[in-house]
C-alpha atoms as one frame of an Amber mdcrd trajectory, in Angstrom:
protein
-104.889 -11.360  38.210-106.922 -11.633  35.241-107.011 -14.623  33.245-105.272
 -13.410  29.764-102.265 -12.124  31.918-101.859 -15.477  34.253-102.051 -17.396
  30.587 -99.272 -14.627  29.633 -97.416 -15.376  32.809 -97.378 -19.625  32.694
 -96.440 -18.874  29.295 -93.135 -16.456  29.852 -92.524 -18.690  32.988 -92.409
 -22.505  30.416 -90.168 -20.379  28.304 -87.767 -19.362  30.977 -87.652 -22.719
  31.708 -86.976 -23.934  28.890 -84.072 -21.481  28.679 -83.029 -22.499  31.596
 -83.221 -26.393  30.493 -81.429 -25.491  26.828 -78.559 -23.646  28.403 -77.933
 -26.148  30.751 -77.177 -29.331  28.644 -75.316 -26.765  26.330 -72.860 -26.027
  28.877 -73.078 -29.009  30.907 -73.886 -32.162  28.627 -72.928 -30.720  25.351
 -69.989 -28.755  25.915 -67.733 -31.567  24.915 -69.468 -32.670  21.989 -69.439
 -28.921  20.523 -65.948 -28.147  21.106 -65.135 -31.716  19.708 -67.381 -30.918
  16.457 -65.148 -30.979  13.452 -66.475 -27.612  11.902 -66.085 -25.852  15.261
 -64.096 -22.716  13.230 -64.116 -21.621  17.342 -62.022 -24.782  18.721 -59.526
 -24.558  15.531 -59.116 -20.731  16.046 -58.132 -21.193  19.752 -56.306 -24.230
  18.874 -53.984 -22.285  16.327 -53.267 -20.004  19.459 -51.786 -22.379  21.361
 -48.307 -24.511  20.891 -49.667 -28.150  19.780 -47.522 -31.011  21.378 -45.070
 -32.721  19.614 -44.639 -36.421  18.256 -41.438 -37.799  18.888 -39.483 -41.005
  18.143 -36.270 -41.033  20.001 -36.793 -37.304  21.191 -36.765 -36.130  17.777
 -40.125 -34.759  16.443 -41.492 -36.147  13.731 -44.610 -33.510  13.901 -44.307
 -29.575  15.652 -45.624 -27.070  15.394 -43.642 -23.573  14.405 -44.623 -19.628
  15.307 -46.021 -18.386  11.897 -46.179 -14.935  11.184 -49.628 -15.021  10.071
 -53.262 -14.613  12.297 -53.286 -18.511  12.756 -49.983 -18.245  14.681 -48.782
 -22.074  14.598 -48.224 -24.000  12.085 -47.743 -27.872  11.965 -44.464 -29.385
   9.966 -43.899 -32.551   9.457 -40.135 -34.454   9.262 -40.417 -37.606   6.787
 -44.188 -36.527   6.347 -44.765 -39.632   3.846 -43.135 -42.217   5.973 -44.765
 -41.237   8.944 -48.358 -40.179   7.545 -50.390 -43.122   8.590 -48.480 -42.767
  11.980 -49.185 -38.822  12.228 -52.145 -38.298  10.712 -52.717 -34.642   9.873
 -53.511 -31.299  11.038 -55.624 -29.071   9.135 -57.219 -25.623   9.511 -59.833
 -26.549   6.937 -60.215 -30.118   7.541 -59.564 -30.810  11.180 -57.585 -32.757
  13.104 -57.541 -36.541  11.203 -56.437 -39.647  10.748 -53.215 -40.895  13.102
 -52.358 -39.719  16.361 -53.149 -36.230  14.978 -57.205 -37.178  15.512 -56.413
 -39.963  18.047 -54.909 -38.047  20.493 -55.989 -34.420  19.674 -57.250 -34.396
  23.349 -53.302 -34.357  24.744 -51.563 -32.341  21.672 -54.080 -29.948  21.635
 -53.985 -29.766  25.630 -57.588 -29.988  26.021 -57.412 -33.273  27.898 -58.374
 -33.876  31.757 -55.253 -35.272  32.195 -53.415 -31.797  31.756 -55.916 -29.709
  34.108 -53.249 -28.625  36.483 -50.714 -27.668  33.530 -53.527 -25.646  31.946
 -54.101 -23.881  35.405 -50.058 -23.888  35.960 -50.033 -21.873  32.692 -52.929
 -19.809  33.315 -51.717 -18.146  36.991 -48.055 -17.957  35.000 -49.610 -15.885
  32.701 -48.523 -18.506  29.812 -50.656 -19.444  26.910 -51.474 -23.292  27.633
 -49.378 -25.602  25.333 -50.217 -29.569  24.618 -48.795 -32.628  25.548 -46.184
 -34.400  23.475 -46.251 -37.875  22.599 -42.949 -40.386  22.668 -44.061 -43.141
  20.400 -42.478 -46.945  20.110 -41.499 -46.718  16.761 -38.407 -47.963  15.706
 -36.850 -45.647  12.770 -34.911 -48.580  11.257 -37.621 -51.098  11.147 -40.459
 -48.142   9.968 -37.967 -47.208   7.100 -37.078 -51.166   6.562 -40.939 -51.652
   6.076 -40.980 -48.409   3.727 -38.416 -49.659   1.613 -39.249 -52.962   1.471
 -42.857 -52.427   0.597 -41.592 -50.313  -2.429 -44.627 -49.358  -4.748 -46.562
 -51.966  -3.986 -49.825 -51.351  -2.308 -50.560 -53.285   0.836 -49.573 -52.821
   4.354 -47.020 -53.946   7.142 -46.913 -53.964  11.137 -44.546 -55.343  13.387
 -44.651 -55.969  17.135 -42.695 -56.489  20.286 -44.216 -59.877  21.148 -43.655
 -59.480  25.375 -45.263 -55.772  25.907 -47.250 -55.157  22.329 -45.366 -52.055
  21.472 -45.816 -51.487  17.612 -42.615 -51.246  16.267 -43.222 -50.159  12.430
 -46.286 -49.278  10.896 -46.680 -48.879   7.285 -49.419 -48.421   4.835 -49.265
 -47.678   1.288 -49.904 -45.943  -0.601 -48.959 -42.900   1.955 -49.492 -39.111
   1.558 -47.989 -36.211   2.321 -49.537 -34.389   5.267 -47.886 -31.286   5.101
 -50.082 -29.242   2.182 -53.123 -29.936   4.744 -51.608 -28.426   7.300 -50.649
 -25.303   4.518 -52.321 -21.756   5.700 -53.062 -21.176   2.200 -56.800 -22.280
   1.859 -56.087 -23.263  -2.102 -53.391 -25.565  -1.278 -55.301 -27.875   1.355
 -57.676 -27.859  -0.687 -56.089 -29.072  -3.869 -54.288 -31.726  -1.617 -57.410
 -32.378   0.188 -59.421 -33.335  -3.412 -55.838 -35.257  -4.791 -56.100 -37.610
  -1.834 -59.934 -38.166  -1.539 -60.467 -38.660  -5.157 -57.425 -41.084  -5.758
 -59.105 -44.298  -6.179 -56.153 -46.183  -4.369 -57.318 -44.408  -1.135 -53.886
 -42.918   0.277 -55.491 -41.780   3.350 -56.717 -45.040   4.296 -54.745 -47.087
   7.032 -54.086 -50.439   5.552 -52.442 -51.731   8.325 -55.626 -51.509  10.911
 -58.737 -50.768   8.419 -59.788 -50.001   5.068 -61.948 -52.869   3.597 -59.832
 -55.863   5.861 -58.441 -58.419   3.531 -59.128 -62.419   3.820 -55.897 -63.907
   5.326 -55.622 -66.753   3.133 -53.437 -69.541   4.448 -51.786 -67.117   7.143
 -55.109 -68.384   9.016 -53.811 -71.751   9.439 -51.852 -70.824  12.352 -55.659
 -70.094  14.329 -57.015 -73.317  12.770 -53.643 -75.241  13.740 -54.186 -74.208
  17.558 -57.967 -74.601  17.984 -57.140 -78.241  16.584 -54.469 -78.702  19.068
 -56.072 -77.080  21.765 -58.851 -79.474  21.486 -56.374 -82.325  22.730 -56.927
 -84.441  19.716 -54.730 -83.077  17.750 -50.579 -82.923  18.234 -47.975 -81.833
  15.696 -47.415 -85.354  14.909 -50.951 -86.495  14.031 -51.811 -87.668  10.848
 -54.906 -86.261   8.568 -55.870 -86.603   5.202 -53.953 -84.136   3.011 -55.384
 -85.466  -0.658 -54.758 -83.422  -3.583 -58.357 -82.643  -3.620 -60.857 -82.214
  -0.859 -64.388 -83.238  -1.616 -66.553 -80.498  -0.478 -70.136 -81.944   0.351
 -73.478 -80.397  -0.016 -71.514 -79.057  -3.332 -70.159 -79.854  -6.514 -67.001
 -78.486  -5.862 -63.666 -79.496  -4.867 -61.045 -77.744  -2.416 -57.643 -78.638
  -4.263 -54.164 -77.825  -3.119 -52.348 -74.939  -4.693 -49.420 -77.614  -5.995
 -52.321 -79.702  -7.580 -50.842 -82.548  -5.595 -51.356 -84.585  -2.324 -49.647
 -83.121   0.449 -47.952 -86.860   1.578 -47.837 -90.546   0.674 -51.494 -92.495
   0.625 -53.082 -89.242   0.701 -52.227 -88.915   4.258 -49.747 -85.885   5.973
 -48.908 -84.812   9.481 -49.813 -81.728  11.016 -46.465 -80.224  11.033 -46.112
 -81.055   7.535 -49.846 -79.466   6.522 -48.495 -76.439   7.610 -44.881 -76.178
   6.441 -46.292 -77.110   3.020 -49.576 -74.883   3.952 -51.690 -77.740   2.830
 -55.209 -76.848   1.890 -57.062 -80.143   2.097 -55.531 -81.030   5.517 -56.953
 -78.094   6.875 -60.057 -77.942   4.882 -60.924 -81.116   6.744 -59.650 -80.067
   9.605 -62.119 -77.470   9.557 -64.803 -79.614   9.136 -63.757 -82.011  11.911
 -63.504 -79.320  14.970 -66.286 -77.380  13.385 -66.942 -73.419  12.507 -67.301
 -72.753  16.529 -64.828 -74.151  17.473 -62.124 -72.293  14.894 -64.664 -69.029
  15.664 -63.664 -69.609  19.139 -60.112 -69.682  18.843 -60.029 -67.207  16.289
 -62.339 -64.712  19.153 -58.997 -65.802  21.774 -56.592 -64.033  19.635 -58.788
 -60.859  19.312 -61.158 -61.674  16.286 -64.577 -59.410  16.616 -62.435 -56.905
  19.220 -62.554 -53.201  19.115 -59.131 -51.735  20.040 -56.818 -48.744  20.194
 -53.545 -48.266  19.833 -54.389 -45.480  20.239 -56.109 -45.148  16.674 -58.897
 -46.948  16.608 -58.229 -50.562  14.672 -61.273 -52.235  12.937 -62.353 -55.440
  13.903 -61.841 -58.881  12.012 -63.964 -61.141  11.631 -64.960 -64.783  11.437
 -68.203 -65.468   9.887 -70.849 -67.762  12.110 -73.618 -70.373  11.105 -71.186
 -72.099   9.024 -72.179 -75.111   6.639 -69.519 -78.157   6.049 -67.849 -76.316
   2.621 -67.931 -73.306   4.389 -65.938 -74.433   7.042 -63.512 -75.710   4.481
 -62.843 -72.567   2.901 -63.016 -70.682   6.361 -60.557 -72.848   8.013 -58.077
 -71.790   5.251 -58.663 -68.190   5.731 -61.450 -67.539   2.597 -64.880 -67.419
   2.538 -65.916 -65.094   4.698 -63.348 -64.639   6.835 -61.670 -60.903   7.169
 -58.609 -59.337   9.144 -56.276 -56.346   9.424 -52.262 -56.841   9.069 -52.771
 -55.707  12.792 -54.566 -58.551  13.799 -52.186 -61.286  12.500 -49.466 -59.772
  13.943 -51.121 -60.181  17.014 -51.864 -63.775  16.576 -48.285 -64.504  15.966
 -47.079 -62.313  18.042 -49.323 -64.708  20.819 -47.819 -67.578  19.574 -44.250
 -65.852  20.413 -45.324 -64.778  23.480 -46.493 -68.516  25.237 -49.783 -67.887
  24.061 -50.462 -64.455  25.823 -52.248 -61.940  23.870 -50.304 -58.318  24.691
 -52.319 -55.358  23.845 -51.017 -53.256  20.874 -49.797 -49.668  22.005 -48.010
 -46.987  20.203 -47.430 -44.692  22.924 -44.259 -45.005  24.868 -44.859 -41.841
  27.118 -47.110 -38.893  27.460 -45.225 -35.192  28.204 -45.819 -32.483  29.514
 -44.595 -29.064  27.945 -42.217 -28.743  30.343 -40.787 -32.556  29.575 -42.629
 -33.960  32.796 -43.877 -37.438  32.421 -47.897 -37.307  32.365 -47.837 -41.199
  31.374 -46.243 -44.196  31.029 -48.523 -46.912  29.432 -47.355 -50.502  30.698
 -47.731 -53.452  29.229 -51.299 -54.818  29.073 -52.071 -58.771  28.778 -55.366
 -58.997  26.768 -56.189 -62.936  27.648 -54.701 -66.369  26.997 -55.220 -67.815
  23.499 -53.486 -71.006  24.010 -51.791 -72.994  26.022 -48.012 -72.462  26.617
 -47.497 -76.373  25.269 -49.743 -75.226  21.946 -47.497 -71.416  21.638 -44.441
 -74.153  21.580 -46.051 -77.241  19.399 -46.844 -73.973  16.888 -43.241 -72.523
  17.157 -41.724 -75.858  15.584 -44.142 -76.174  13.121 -44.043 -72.500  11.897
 -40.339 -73.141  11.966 -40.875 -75.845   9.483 -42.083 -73.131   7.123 -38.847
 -70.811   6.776 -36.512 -74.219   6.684 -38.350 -76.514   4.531 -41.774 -75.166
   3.187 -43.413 -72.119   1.319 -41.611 -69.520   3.820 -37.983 -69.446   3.122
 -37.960 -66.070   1.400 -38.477 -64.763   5.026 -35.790 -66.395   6.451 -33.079
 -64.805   8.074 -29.157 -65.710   8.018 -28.304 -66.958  11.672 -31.626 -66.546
  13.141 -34.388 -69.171  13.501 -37.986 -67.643  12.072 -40.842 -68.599  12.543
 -44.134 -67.869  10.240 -46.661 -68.784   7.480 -47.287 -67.636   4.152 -50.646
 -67.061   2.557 -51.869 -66.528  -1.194 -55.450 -65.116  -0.547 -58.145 -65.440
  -3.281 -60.524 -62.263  -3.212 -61.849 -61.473  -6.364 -62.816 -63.756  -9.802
 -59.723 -63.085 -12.093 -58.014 -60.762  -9.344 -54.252 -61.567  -8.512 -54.176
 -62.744  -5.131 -53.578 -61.034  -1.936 -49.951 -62.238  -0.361 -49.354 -62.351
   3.131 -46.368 -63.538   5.166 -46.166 -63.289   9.196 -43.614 -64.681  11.249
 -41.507 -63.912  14.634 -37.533 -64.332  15.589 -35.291 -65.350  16.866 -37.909
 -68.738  17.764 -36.466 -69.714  20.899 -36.009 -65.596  22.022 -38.934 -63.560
  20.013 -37.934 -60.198  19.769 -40.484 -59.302  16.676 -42.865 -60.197  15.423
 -44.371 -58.919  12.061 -47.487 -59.138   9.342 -46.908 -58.243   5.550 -50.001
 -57.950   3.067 -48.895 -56.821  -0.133 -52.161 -56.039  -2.380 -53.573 -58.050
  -5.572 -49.770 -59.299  -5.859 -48.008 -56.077  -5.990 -45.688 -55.943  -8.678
 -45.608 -60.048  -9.328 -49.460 -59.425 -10.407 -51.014 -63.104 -10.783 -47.401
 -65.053 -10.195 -47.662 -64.144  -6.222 -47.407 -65.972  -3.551 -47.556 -65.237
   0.226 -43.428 -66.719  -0.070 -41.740 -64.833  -2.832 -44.246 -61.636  -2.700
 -44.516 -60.495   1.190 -41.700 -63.091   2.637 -38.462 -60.754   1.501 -40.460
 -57.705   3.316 -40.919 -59.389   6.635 -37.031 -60.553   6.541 -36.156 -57.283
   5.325 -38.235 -55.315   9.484 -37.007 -58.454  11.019 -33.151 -57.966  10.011
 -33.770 -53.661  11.000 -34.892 -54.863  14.571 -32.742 -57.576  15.326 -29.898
 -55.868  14.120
């Protein structure tokens, strides 16, 4: 062989190679991430051919999908689209699969997931189209619609837990939108919704209740700062600490004063219990100072701070800011600075405290079905960790009881039943009105609930919020739909 065809030859035999190489990873490695692509017009097509699983609360859909006469064949409807959208989600020819348990879970409704192989090859020998799983979520209908209502027009955001398994109960974020002109087979109206929701400023789309921007927790944070102190065994419910009417901040010339203007107790000087039924901000300034930014970062990690989680959407972490000077400290240990959460995440540190200090992972999935109503899964109950000790989960149940009889939290009380919670009037902005938060858990002695409320820049009480009067008669209002 000469040498311009053996040049010719190496040459053809690289490129076959190469071929063989490209075609390969395409079908092997990056199969998945192609079909998974959001502008895969391929996926959508054959997902439109098949019958997408339903979401169901009690057995009754809240999402299905009905036999169109038009080449897309199913089409997605949605019952109480606006109540349930951040639950949902939305399904969209144009625009994918997004948001909720719509883009969560796509794998199972759509039917592409491992986990329904053998229905997909039960379907295929029966000479049926393959159809997707349906999902029974833990929603409670009373408590969702309590939140709902509740919440009004206020912007803001509320969840609500079982405290012994971590089943979300309600989950509300508002603004909401209507997810039903996405899933519209007329291009021009998903695309007029599609621009009305993306351009709103107040961000419908965005789930309040596990991301968005996170919101500083204000005084709700006292509960974490409260049980690093007394898990560091120096500290009981009884112990006294100053609680002036201004804290000194050093290394500054500012002060951290109390939102009354006045000491929390006589000589300057309050107990523990009392700092947080009156949600003292000098007390646990200092306090902050005196166990140190590790040591509240460290409790604040227990109860699931700086954690990635699903539920199954994916919920963005909070955070507690490190490398902490002496006023920073302060502020953090009273839930500003930098300090940043989701309505999730508080619920889960009360719902701890309810629980004797066990951390329950949040889950909105009660079972996974098969098309032909078989059980596929069951998730159980899943303990995250310990974040205090049972004695700490019951020194913080009195004193959070304090707060609904005697302090800032009596707006959330309810008739008969012993609450327990904390308020919080977050500063976030020069001039802003203040964030208000209120989460709590009942009955006390028998937690069946336990909930977070954020209601944004003081919802309709603009500057003259408070964590008490603003977000307080929302939490009573899920408590009294769950306990009822």
């Amino acid at each position: 062989m000469n040498q311009p065809i053996r040049r010719l030859s190496m040459v053809v035999a690289v490129m076959f190679v190469l071929l063989l190489v490209a075609s390969t990873w395409i079908q092997v490695l990056g199969a998945q991430g192609i079909r998974e692509a959001s502008d895969n017009r391929r996926t959508q097509l054959d997902s439109y051919a098949r019958e997408r699983g339903q979401i169901l609360l009690g057995g009754q859909p809240i999402a299905r999908s009905t036999e169109v006469e038009d080449d897309l064949e199913w089409q997605r409807v949605y019952s109480d689209p606006e109540l349930y959208s951040h639950v949902t989600g939305y399904f969209s020819f144009t625009y994918g699969s997004g948001a909720g348990l719509e883009s969560a879970s796509d794998g199972l409704l759509s039917g592409r997931d491992d986990q329904l192989f053998y229905d997909r090859l039960t379907d295929t020998i029966a000479g049926r189209e393959p159809r997707g799983a349906s999902l029974e979520l833990t929603i409670d209908p009373d408590a969702q619609q309590a939140a709902e209502q509740a919440l009004g027009e206020q912007r803001g955001a509320v969840v609500a837990l079982d405290p012994s398994t971590g089943d979300i109960l309600a989950m509300v974020s508002h603004p909401n939108f209507d997810p039903s002109p996405l899933a519209s087979h007329d291009v021009p109206t998903e695309r007029a919704a599609w621009e009305r929701y993306t351009e709103d400023e107040t961000q419908p789309m965005v789930n309040r209740a596990i991301g968005g921007n996170l919101y500083p927790p204000g005084s709700t944070f006292k509960i974490v700062t409260a049980a690093a102190a007394l898990e560091s065994g120096d500290y009981s419910a009884g112990s006294s600490i100053p609680g002036p009417a201004t804290l000194d901040l050093p290394q500054t010339t500012s002060d951290l004063p109390n939102a009354s203007g006045a000491a929390c107790g006589a000589n300057d000087q309050v107990t523990l219990a009392v700092a947080m039924q009156d949600s003292c901000n000098t007390a646990f300034g200092w306090l902050g100072m005196e166990l140190g930014g590790d040591a509240v970062a460290e409790q604040a990690e227990a109860f699931g701070f700086g954690e990635e989680l699903s539920v199954p959407m994916t919920v963005a972490p909070s955070t507690f800011p490190t490398g902490l000077n002496p006023p920073q400290e302060a502020q953090s240990a009273i839930g500003q600075y930098d300090v940043r959460t989701t309505p999730m995440q508080m619920a889960m540190v009360t719902a701890a405290v309810a629980n004797d200090g066990v951390v329950m992972r949040p889950n909105m999935i009660e079972q996974v079905m098969a098309a032909d109503t078989s059980v596929i899964d069951e998730p159980e109950p899943d303990a995250l960790r310990r974040a205090i000790s049972s004695d700490t989960a019951s020194e913080l149940t009195d004193m959070m009881q304090l707060v609904t009889t005697d302090g800032t939290g009596t707006a959330g009380a309810v008739d008969g039943v012993s609450v327990a919670a904390k308020t919080g009037t977050a500063q976030h902005a020069e001039g802003a009105a203040p964030h208000a938060w209120y989460t709590a858990f009942a009955p006390a002695d028998n937690p069946q609930v336990a909930v977070a409320v954020v209601v944004e820049s003081g919802g309709t009480a603009g500057s003259e919020a408070s964590g008490g009067s603003s977000a307080g008669p929302i939490s009573k209002a899920v408590m009294e739909a769950v306990l009822q």
